[in-house]
Coordinates of C-alpha atoms in Angstrom, one line a residue:
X224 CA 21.8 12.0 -6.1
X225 CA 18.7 13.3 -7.5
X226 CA 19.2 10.2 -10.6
X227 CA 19.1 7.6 -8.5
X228 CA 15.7 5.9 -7.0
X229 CA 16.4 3.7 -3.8
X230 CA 14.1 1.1 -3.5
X231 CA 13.4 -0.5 -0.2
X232 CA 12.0 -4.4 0.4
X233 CA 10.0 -4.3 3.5
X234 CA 7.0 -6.1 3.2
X235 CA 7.8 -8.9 5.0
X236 CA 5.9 -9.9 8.4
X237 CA 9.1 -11.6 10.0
X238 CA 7.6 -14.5 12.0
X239 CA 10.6 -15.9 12.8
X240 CA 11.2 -12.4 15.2
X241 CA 8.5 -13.9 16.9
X242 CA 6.7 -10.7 17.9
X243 CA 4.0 -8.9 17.3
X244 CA 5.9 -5.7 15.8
X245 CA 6.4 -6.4 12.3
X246 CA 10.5 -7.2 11.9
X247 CA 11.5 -3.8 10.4
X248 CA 10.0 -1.9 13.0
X249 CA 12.7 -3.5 15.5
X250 CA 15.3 -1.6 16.9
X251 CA 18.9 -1.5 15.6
X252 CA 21.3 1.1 17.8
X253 CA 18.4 2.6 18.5
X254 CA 16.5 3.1 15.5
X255 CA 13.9 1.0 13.6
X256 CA 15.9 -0.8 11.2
X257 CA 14.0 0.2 8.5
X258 CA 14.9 3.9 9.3
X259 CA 18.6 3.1 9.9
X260 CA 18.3 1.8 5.8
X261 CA 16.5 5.3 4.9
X262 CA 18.5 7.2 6.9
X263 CA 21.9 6.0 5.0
X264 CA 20.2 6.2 1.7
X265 CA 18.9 10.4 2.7
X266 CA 22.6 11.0 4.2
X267 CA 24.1 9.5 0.6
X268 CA 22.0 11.8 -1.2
X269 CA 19.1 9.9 -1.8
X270 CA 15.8 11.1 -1.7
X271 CA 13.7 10.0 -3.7
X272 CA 12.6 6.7 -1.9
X273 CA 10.0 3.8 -2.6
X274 CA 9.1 1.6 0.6
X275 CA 7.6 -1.6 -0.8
X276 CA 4.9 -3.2 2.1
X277 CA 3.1 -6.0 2.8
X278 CA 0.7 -7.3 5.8
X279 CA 2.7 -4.7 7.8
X280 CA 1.4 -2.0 5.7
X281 CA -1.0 -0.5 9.3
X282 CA 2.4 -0.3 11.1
X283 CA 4.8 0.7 8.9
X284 CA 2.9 3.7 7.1
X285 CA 2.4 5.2 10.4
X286 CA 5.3 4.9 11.0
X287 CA 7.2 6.3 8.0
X288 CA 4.2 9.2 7.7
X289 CA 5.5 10.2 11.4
X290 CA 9.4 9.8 11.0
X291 CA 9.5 11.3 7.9
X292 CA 6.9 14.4 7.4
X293 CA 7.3 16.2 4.5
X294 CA 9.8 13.6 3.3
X295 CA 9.8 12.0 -0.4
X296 CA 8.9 8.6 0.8
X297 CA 6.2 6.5 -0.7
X298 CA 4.8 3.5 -0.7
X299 CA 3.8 0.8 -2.8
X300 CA 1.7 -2.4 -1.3
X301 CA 3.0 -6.1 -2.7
X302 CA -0.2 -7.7 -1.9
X303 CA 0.7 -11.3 -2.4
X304 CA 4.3 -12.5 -1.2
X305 CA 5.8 -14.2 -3.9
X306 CA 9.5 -13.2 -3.6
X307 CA 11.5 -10.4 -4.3
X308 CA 11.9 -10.1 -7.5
X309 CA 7.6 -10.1 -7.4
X310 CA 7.6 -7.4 -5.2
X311 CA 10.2 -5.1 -7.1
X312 CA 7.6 -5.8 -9.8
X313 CA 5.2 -4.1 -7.6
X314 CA 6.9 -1.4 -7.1
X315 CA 7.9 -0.8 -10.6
X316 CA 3.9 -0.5 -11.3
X317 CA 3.5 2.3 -9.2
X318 CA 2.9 5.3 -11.3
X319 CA 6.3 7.2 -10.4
X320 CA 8.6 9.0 -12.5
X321 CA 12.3 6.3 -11.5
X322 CA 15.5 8.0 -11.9
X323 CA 17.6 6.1 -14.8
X324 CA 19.7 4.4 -11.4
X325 CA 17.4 2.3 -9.2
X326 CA 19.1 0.8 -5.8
X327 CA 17.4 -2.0 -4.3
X328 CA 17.9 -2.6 -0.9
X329 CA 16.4 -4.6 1.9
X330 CA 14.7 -2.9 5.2
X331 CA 16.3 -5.7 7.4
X332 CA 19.5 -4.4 6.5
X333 CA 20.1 -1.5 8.5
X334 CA 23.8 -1.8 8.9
X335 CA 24.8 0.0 5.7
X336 CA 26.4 2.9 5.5
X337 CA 26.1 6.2 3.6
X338 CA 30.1 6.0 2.3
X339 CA 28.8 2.5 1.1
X340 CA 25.6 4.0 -0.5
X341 CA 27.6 6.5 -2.4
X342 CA 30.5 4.5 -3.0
X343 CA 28.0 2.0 -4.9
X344 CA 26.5 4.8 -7.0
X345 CA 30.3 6.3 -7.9
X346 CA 31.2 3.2 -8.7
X347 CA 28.4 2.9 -11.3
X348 CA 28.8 6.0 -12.7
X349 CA 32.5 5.4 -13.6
X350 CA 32.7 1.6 -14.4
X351 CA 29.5 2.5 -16.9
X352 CA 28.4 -1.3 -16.5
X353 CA 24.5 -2.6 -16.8
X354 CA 24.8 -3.2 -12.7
X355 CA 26.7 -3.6 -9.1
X356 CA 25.9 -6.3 -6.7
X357 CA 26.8 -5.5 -2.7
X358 CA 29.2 -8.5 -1.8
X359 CA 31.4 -9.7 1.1
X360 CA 33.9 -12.7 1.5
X361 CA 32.9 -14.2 4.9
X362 CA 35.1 -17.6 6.7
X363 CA 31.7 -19.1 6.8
X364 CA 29.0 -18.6 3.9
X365 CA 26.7 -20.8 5.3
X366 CA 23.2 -19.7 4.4
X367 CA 23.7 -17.2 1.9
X368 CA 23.7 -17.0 -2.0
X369 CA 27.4 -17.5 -3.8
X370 CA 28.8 -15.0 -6.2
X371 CA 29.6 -16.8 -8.9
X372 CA 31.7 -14.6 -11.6
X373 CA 33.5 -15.1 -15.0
X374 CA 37.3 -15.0 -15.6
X375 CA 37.1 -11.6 -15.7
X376 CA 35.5 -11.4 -12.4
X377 CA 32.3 -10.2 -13.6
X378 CA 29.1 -11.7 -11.7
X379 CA 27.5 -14.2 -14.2
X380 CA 24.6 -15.7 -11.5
X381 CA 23.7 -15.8 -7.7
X382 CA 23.3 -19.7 -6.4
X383 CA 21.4 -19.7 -3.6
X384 CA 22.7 -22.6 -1.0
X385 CA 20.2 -25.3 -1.8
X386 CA 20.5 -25.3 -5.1
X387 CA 24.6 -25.3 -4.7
X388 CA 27.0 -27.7 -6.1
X389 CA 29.7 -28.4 -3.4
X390 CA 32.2 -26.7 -6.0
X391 CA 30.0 -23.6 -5.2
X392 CA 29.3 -23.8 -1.7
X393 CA 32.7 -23.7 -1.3
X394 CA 32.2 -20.3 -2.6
X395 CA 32.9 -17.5 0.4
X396 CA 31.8 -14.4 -1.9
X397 CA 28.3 -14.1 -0.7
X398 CA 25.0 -12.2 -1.9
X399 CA 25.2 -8.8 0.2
X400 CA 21.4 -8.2 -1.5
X401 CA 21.9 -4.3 -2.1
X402 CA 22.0 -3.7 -5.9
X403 CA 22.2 -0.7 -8.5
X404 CA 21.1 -1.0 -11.7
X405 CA 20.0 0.8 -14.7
X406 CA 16.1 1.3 -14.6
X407 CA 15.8 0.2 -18.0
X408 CA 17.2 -2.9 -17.9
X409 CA 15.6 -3.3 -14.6
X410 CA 12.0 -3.2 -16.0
X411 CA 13.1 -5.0 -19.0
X412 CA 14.4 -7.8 -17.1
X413 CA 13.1 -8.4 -14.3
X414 CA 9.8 -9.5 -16.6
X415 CA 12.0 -12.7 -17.4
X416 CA 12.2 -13.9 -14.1
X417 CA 10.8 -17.4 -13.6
X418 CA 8.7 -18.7 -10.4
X419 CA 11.2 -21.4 -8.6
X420 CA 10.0 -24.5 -9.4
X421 CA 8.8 -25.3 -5.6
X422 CA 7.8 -22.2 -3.7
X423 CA 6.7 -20.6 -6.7
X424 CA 8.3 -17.5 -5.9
X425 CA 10.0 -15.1 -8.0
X426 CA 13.9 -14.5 -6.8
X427 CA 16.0 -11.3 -7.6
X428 CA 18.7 -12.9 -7.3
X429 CA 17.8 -15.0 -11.1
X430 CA 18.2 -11.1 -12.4
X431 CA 22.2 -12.0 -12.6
X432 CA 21.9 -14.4 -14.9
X433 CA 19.5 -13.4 -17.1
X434 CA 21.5 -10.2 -17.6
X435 CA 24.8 -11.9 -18.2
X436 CA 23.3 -14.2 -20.5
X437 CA 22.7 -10.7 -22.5
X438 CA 26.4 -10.0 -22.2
X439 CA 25.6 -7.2 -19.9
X440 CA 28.4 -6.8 -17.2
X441 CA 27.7 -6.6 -13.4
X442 CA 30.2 -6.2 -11.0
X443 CA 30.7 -7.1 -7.0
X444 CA 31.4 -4.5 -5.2
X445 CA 32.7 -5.9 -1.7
X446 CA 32.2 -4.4 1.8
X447 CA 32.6 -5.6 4.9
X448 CA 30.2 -8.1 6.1
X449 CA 28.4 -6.2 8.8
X450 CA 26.9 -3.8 5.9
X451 CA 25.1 -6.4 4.5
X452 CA 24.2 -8.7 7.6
X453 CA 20.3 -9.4 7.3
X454 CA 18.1 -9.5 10.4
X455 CA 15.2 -12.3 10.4
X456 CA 15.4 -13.6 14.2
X457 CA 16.1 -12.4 17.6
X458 CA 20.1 -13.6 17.5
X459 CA 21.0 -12.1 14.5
X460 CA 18.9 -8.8 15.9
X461 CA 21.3 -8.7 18.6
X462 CA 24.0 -9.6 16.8
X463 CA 23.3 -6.3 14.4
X464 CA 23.0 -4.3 17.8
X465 CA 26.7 -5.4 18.8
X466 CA 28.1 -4.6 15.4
X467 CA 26.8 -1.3 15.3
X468 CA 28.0 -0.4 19.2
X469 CA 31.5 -1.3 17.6
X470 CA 31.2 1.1 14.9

């Protein structure tokens, strides 16, 4: 898939993993998670790779320059932490020639599989729509964005949980956070994303509706929930570890 850039969000510390190994470094079946996520996207057919970093920057470079020799992996530092969306704008300033398909994934999510990887980017291809968002219906969404889509079934935003109306927390199509999008209307875009109001931060997840408000269609595509389950503390690490041993 030599038109499609994979772009990996790992700069975060992880403090609630409560360790001194920064939390994509931790092993899932094995294997950092952050290598399980490269691994899927180099067995899809992806190699050309972007690795956004933060504070962890001293552990995971080593790593990656180890693991990977010789391997089309690069970096890209998000100095300050001011959300995802801020730190796909960092790595959208890095002085890289991006295939026309980006996929933005998350290094904490090391669960996914290649089928899933290229089953994303066919999909894409063939539904020739301005994006697809990873999904999955789960009994309880607690603590995850909601799908909201149109009549037609097309995403039209991403609520996250606190910022819910009971109508939409009812909700059980959740946020899987693995996305593929055009490039151009990536960088075009993601420029219009606001800081939240309190943290300050600047979400992905408010790319949905600023590209539906532009009529441009973006689809769920839905997997099963263990492809997109996130790791940020020590239960749900384990919990990963038992969902891949049943696999």
């Amino acid at each position: 898939m030599k038109q499609v850039t994979a772009i990996i969000m790992a700069a975060g510390r992880g403090t609630r993993m409560k360790s001194k190994t920064t939390k994509v470094l931790h092993p899932v079946g094995g294997k950092p998670m952050l290598a399980g996520v490269i691994d899927s996207c180099m067995a899809a057919g992806i190699n050309d790779i972007v690795v956004i970093v933060g504070a962890n920057r001293g552990e995971v470079e080593p790593f990656l320059k180890n693991q990977y020799q010789g391997g089309n992996i690069r970096t890209v530092l998000q100095a300050k932490q001011l959300g995802t969306a801020h730190a796909i704008k960092s790595a959208l300033a890095l002085k890289h020639k991006f295939g026309p398909v980006v996929m933005l994934l998350s290094g904490d999510v090391p669960l996914i599989s290649p089928d899933t990887i290229r089953g994303l980017i066919n999909e894409f291809t063939k539904e020739k729509c301005g994006g697809i968002i990873c999904t999955s219906k789960v009994g309880n969404p607690h603590g995850y964005g909601r799908i909201v889509t149109d009549k037609k079934g097309y995403i039209i935003r991403i609520v996250e949980e606190n910022n819910a109306t009971d109508e939409e927390r009812a909700i059980r199509l959740i946020n899987g956070g693995v996305y593929v999008i055009r490039t151009d209307y990536l960088k075009k875009y993601i420029r219009q994303v606001k800081p939240d109001p309190v943290k300050k931060e600047y979400y992905l997840t408010d790319l949905a509706a600023i590209m539906a408000e532009k009529f441009i269609k973006i689809r769920p595509k839905i997997v099963e929930y263990s492809e997109v389950a996130g790791i940020n503390d020590r239960v749900q690490l384990q919990e990963a570890n038992v969902m891949k041993n049943k696999k």
